[in-house]
């Protein structure tokens, strides 16, 4: 399952500046593992010590926040677009 | 090298200095010293950054305040710039074209107080700002930051009021504006933006979708200042002026309790920050005060977490007439919980029908026509008294943040002519109104 992942600016040091990278995996957890294999350390910035999504990171699979889906177990079918976005924006 | 307004691709902004940062004017941010992470305390130099490079936590402004006196403040203009020493703006801020918001009225609400059984109630009426909401305050500070960063575009995702304020302030400052709103927004809020800008973008989705889109655009486009994304730390400071004004207008003292609407929660956290700063600077006497947050039931992630006694906020899909408060994934929600709990306040929510009733109640008791956000706040105040969560013998301030003309539809079925009559005295007499 090949998916594409949009990388926020503060994590682009890990991807050599790339804003969009590809990865594989059938679930978000697998995708993050695969991402970490290519870009060592990036997973630890998205996931905390307890293995949960950090509270100031939002991850979207397609257009849906994974907290409305199955969190890290959210399925990531072939061609899925994943976005990692800092959560602190807003104020309406 | 063009101005870089987006977060820079570097491990830490300290190490990204090598020629990429725009040169900042001396004193461009007044007494602001640095950006500091609210979560881990990591500090970075002032710049167009909003998320901590270490932990993604929100960055906020830290200051080195000089001694500031009441007299200095009182000698200032009758707008938010009287507090410029406490904001991330330059000393010559009054020379740049801006909307000069603030110093709105603090009204003693005798009739509403009597109706609700509160001895001593005030309404801080921010609906009289230039574009009729408190957003003119935050936008004025964001505009100053955008200007100092040499931004080419002034932008925001918005539930309406912010878009109105950005579009108007950008027009006056002569900077291009692009404002993004959910496509189902109230018509008056759309018109109130479109009249000032040719770049109002309606997005098919809710505010959280619009916010996400803006975050992505902010990461891609150089030279764009999204007021509530990459210049958010500067923007958010504008809400402190609500707190400063309330204290000054009460004769340089803090109220016992205050009720504040919550969408992202930024405003509530900044009013609290303002009160704390006033105490630290010796401008008011230290005293306990309670902070209450108000939400509408159809979008009450913070109130739900408060009532459940948990620290994590579960995002929701909003469904309420209080569209200006319809943020399902509030950025400052956890800080609202902290503040309301620490100060002994609460977070409460009410139904859309109660929002409508409260709009009419405020209008008929105090002559103030508020929008749905203010209806939510006044309605929550009423509920807090009825449920014994708020002590009616203590001095209370409720904030009205926006004008009712922007959400006319909310009450247009509730109110109307009491009678339709022929132009004769007999017809009038028959109504029984006399
Ligand atoms: C009239 C009104 N009141 C309150 C708010 C909520 O502000 P905050 O996001 O700071 O909680 C908004 C946000 O748009 C608003 O328009
Ligand atoms: Zn941090």
Tab-separated table of N, CA and C in Angstrom, chain A:
chain	number	residue	atom	x	y	z
A	1	UNK	N	0.849	-1.194	0.000
A	1	UNK	CA	0.000	0.000	0.000
A	1	UNK	C	0.883	1.243	0.000
A	2	UNK	N	0.885	1.956	-1.095
A	2	UNK	CA	1.696	3.156	-1.145
A	2	UNK	C	0.809	4.371	-0.867
A	3	UNK	N	1.246	5.189	0.058
A	3	UNK	CA	0.473	6.378	0.396
A	3	UNK	C	1.380	7.601	0.309
A	4	UNK	N	0.759	8.779	0.228
A	4	UNK	CA	1.613	9.960	0.245
A	4	UNK	C	1.348	10.750	1.531
A	5	UNK	N	2.421	11.291	2.095
A	5	UNK	CA	2.327	11.956	3.389
A	5	UNK	C	2.794	13.398	3.248
A	6	UNK	N	1.928	14.319	3.654
A	6	UNK	CA	2.330	15.736	3.661
A	6	UNK	C	3.004	16.059	4.992
A	7	UNK	N	4.191	16.670	4.877
A	7	UNK	CA	5.034	16.921	6.043
A	7	UNK	C	4.956	18.405	6.424
A	8	UNK	N	4.699	18.716	7.706
A	8	UNK	CA	4.653	20.135	8.103
A	8	UNK	C	6.057	20.738	8.096
A	9	UNK	N	6.123	22.028	7.986
A	9	UNK	CA	7.426	22.699	7.858
A	9	UNK	C	8.401	22.328	8.968
A	10	UNK	N	7.902	22.265	10.225
A	10	UNK	CA	8.870	21.997	11.305
A	10	UNK	C	9.405	20.566	11.293
A	11	UNK	N	8.874	19.692	10.461
A	11	UNK	CA	9.442	18.336	10.365
A	11	UNK	C	10.222	18.118	9.065
A	12	UNK	N	10.322	19.160	8.257
A	12	UNK	CA	10.967	18.953	6.952
A	12	UNK	C	12.478	18.791	7.029
A	13	UNK	N	13.036	19.097	8.221
A	13	UNK	CA	14.470	18.821	8.406
A	13	UNK	C	14.724	17.332	8.239
A	14	UNK	N	13.735	16.523	8.624
A	14	UNK	CA	13.903	15.066	8.525
A	14	UNK	C	13.808	14.582	7.086
A	15	UNK	N	13.050	15.296	6.255
A	15	UNK	CA	12.807	14.833	4.885
A	15	UNK	C	13.654	15.601	3.879
A	16	UNK	N	14.678	16.249	4.367
A	16	UNK	CA	15.539	17.012	3.468
A	16	UNK	C	14.801	18.150	2.791
A	17	UNK	N	13.800	18.677	3.490
A	17	UNK	CA	13.066	19.809	2.931
A	17	UNK	C	11.836	19.414	2.136
A	18	UNK	N	11.670	18.118	1.868
A	18	UNK	CA	10.505	17.703	1.067
A	18	UNK	C	9.203	17.903	1.834
A	19	UNK	N	8.214	18.454	1.147
A	19	UNK	CA	6.933	18.700	1.794
A	19	UNK	C	5.986	17.517	1.614
A	20	UNK	N	6.314	16.641	0.696
A	20	UNK	CA	5.443	15.498	0.447
A	20	UNK	C	6.341	14.290	0.173
A	21	UNK	N	6.108	13.188	0.895
A	21	UNK	CA	6.934	11.997	0.694
A	21	UNK	C	6.003	10.793	0.565
A	22	UNK	N	6.523	9.682	0.022
A	22	UNK	CA	5.661	8.501	-0.022
A	22	UNK	C	6.136	7.476	0.994
A	23	UNK	N	5.206	6.629	1.389
A	23	UNK	CA	5.483	5.598	2.396
A	23	UNK	C	4.526	4.443	2.128
A	24	UNK	N	4.757	3.336	2.844
A	24	UNK	CA	3.846	2.200	2.669
A	24	UNK	C	3.335	1.742	4.034
A	25	UNK	N	2.196	1.015	4.001
A	25	UNK	CA	1.607	0.512	5.238
A	25	UNK	C	0.103	0.453	5.118
A	26	UNK	N	-0.484	-0.542	5.777
A	26	UNK	CA	-1.939	-0.719	5.698
A	26	UNK	C	-2.693	0.054	6.760
A	27	UNK	N	-1.958	0.516	7.773
A	27	UNK	CA	-2.583	1.355	8.802
A	27	UNK	C	-1.670	2.551	9.046
A	28	UNK	N	-2.208	3.549	9.738
A	28	UNK	CA	-1.407	4.725	10.026
A	28	UNK	C	-0.152	4.338	10.829
A	29	UNK	N	-0.300	3.427	11.779
A	29	UNK	CA	0.850	3.004	12.585
A	29	UNK	C	1.948	2.420	11.691
A	30	UNK	N	1.541	1.598	10.734
A	30	UNK	CA	2.532	1.006	9.829
A	30	UNK	C	3.182	2.073	8.950
A	31	UNK	N	2.382	3.003	8.513
A	31	UNK	CA	2.924	4.086	7.679
A	31	UNK	C	3.980	4.877	8.459
A	32	UNK	N	3.678	5.158	9.731
A	32	UNK	CA	4.630	5.928	10.536
A	32	UNK	C	5.920	5.142	10.766
A	33	UNK	N	5.791	3.829	10.953
A	33	UNK	CA	6.988	2.984	11.088
A	33	UNK	C	7.824	3.040	9.817
A	34	UNK	N	7.147	2.926	8.682
A	34	UNK	CA	7.857	2.953	7.408
A	34	UNK	C	8.533	4.316	7.190
A	35	UNK	N	7.810	5.348	7.584
A	35	UNK	CA	8.349	6.705	7.448
A	35	UNK	C	9.626	6.832	8.288
A	36	UNK	N	9.580	6.271	9.491
A	36	UNK	CA	10.720	6.354	10.396
A	36	UNK	C	11.920	5.571	9.858
A	37	UNK	N	11.635	4.500	9.101
A	37	UNK	CA	12.724	3.722	8.496
A	37	UNK	C	13.449	4.569	7.448
A	38	UNK	N	12.686	5.397	6.727
A	38	UNK	CA	13.316	6.255	5.708
A	38	UNK	C	13.882	7.535	6.313
A	39	UNK	N	13.210	8.055	7.325
A	39	UNK	CA	13.604	9.354	7.894
A	39	UNK	C	13.730	9.187	9.404
A	40	UNK	N	14.854	8.658	9.821
A	40	UNK	CA	15.036	8.249	11.221
A	40	UNK	C	14.693	9.362	12.198
A	41	UNK	N	13.849	9.056	13.161
A	41	UNK	CA	13.518	10.008	14.214
A	41	UNK	C	12.196	10.720	14.018
A	42	UNK	N	11.669	10.680	12.814
A	42	UNK	CA	10.472	11.497	12.546
A	42	UNK	C	9.268	10.992	13.330
A	43	UNK	N	9.182	9.694	13.509
A	43	UNK	CA	8.030	9.120	14.214
A	43	UNK	C	7.931	9.635	15.659
A	44	UNK	N	9.106	9.748	16.298
A	44	UNK	CA	9.133	10.205	17.690
A	44	UNK	C	8.660	11.635	17.859
A	45	UNK	N	8.632	12.368	16.760
A	45	UNK	CA	8.119	13.746	16.837
A	45	UNK	C	6.608	13.783	16.752
A	46	UNK	N	6.032	12.706	16.188
A	46	UNK	CA	4.588	12.667	15.975
A	46	UNK	C	3.896	11.869	17.089
A	47	UNK	N	4.603	10.857	17.573
A	47	UNK	CA	4.065	9.964	18.605
A	47	UNK	C	4.820	10.209	19.906
A	48	UNK	N	4.111	10.222	21.031
A	48	UNK	CA	4.795	10.456	22.310
A	48	UNK	C	5.333	9.149	22.909
A	49	UNK	N	5.907	9.255	24.103
A	49	UNK	CA	6.537	8.099	24.755
A	49	UNK	C	5.526	6.985	24.993
A	50	UNK	N	4.274	7.358	25.225
A	50	UNK	CA	3.249	6.350	25.507
A	50	UNK	C	2.705	5.714	24.224
A	51	UNK	N	3.274	6.099	23.083
A	51	UNK	CA	2.815	5.507	21.828
A	51	UNK	C	1.546	6.149	21.268
A	52	UNK	N	1.149	7.284	21.829
A	52	UNK	CA	-0.052	7.983	21.334
A	52	UNK	C	0.354	9.178	20.469
A	53	UNK	N	-0.593	9.650	19.668
A	53	UNK	CA	-0.338	10.879	18.915
A	53	UNK	C	-0.077	12.009	19.909
A	54	UNK	N	0.935	12.821	19.659
A	54	UNK	CA	1.189	13.979	20.521
A	54	UNK	C	-0.031	14.891	20.515
A	55	UNK	N	-0.243	15.574	21.633
A	55	UNK	CA	-1.505	16.319	21.686
A	55	UNK	C	-1.530	17.577	20.825
A	56	UNK	N	-0.375	18.008	20.357
A	56	UNK	CA	-0.397	19.186	19.487
A	56	UNK	C	-0.113	18.856	18.021
A	57	UNK	N	-0.376	17.602	17.660
A	57	UNK	CA	-0.259	17.209	16.251
A	57	UNK	C	-1.606	16.680	15.792
A	58	UNK	N	-2.042	17.129	14.632
A	58	UNK	CA	-3.232	16.544	14.017
A	58	UNK	C	-2.796	15.723	12.819
A	59	UNK	N	-3.346	14.522	12.693
A	59	UNK	CA	-3.058	13.698	11.518
A	59	UNK	C	-4.375	13.427	10.796
A	60	UNK	N	-4.354	13.658	9.504
A	60	UNK	CA	-5.535	13.442	8.688
A	60	UNK	C	-5.279	12.303	7.714
A	61	UNK	N	-6.226	11.387	7.608
A	61	UNK	CA	-6.172	10.368	6.560
A	61	UNK	C	-7.299	10.748	5.601
A	62	UNK	N	-6.935	11.057	4.372
A	62	UNK	CA	-7.903	11.691	3.487
A	62	UNK	C	-8.228	13.035	4.114
A	63	UNK	N	-9.519	13.361	4.236
A	63	UNK	CA	-9.828	14.666	4.813
A	63	UNK	C	-10.264	14.532	6.265
A	64	UNK	N	-10.130	13.347	6.841
A	64	UNK	CA	-10.650	13.124	8.189
A	64	UNK	C	-9.549	13.067	9.247
A	65	UNK	N	-9.742	13.810	10.320
A	65	UNK	CA	-8.867	13.741	11.485
A	65	UNK	C	-8.936	12.303	12.025
A	66	UNK	N	-7.796	11.666	12.221
A	66	UNK	CA	-7.821	10.246	12.635
A	66	UNK	C	-8.468	10.042	14.002
A	67	UNK	N	-8.610	11.106	14.783
A	67	UNK	CA	-9.290	10.928	16.067
A	67	UNK	C	-10.782	10.684	15.876
A	68	UNK	N	-11.293	10.982	14.668
A	68	UNK	CA	-12.683	10.623	14.345
A	68	UNK	C	-12.728	9.232	13.725
A	69	UNK	N	-11.571	8.675	13.398
A	69	UNK	CA	-11.499	7.346	12.777
A	69	UNK	C	-10.939	6.385	13.835
A	70	UNK	N	-9.969	5.579	13.472
A	70	UNK	CA	-9.445	4.608	14.445
A	70	UNK	C	-8.046	4.975	14.930
A	71	UNK	N	-7.794	6.289	15.056
A	71	UNK	CA	-6.477	6.745	15.503
A	71	UNK	C	-5.346	6.067	14.740
A	72	UNK	N	-4.392	5.501	15.460
A	72	UNK	CA	-3.234	4.917	14.776
A	72	UNK	C	-3.601	3.669	13.986
A	73	UNK	N	-4.752	3.079	14.302
A	73	UNK	CA	-5.178	1.870	13.568
A	73	UNK	C	-5.992	2.210	12.324
A	74	UNK	N	-6.144	3.489	12.029
A	74	UNK	CA	-6.902	3.886	10.842
A	74	UNK	C	-6.299	3.256	9.584
A	75	UNK	N	-7.168	2.662	8.768
A	75	UNK	CA	-6.711	2.018	7.528
A	75	UNK	C	-6.207	3.063	6.537
A	76	UNK	N	-5.154	2.695	5.809
A	76	UNK	CA	-4.577	3.603	4.821
A	76	UNK	C	-4.470	2.882	3.472
A	77	UNK	N	-5.593	2.797	2.775
A	77	UNK	CA	-5.598	2.095	1.479
A	77	UNK	C	-4.638	2.742	0.486
A	78	UNK	N	-4.296	1.968	-0.527
A	78	UNK	CA	-3.404	2.431	-1.581
A	78	UNK	C	-3.828	3.820	-2.078
A	79	UNK	N	-2.866	4.694	-2.213
A	79	UNK	CA	-3.165	6.007	-2.783
A	79	UNK	C	-3.683	7.034	-1.778
A	80	UNK	N	-3.807	6.632	-0.515
A	80	UNK	CA	-4.324	7.563	0.503
A	80	UNK	C	-3.395	8.769	0.659
A	81	UNK	N	-4.007	9.907	0.904
A	81	UNK	CA	-3.245	11.117	1.212
A	81	UNK	C	-3.289	11.327	2.732
A	82	UNK	N	-2.127	11.387	3.346
A	82	UNK	CA	-2.050	11.617	4.789
A	82	UNK	C	-1.422	12.983	5.028
A	83	UNK	N	-1.967	13.730	5.981
A	83	UNK	CA	-1.371	15.034	6.299
A	83	UNK	C	-1.072	15.125	7.787
A	84	UNK	N	0.107	15.632	8.105
A	84	UNK	CA	0.509	15.865	9.489
A	84	UNK	C	0.565	17.382	9.667
A	85	UNK	N	-0.207	17.909	10.610
A	85	UNK	CA	-0.329	19.362	10.730
A	85	UNK	C	-0.262	19.779	12.196
A	86	UNK	N	0.520	20.821	12.519
A	86	UNK	CA	0.533	21.308	13.904
A	86	UNK	C	-0.886	21.700	14.315
A	87	UNK	N	-1.226	21.401	15.565
A	87	UNK	CA	-2.610	21.611	15.997
A	87	UNK	C	-2.870	22.978	16.592
A	88	UNK	N	-1.841	23.798	16.746
A	88	UNK	CA	-2.063	25.018	17.519
A	88	UNK	C	-2.668	26.192	16.742
A	89	UNK	N	-2.887	26.026	15.465
A	89	UNK	CA	-3.486	27.131	14.714
A	89	UNK	C	-4.931	27.345	15.176
A	90	UNK	N	-5.516	28.443	14.752
A	90	UNK	CA	-6.914	28.660	15.063
A	90	UNK	C	-7.108	29.814	16.018
A	91	UNK	N	-8.337	30.140	16.207
A	91	UNK	CA	-8.731	31.435	16.772
A	91	UNK	C	-9.504	31.939	15.593
A	92	UNK	N	-10.756	32.228	15.792
A	92	UNK	CA	-11.647	32.186	14.618
A	92	UNK	C	-12.079	33.558	14.153
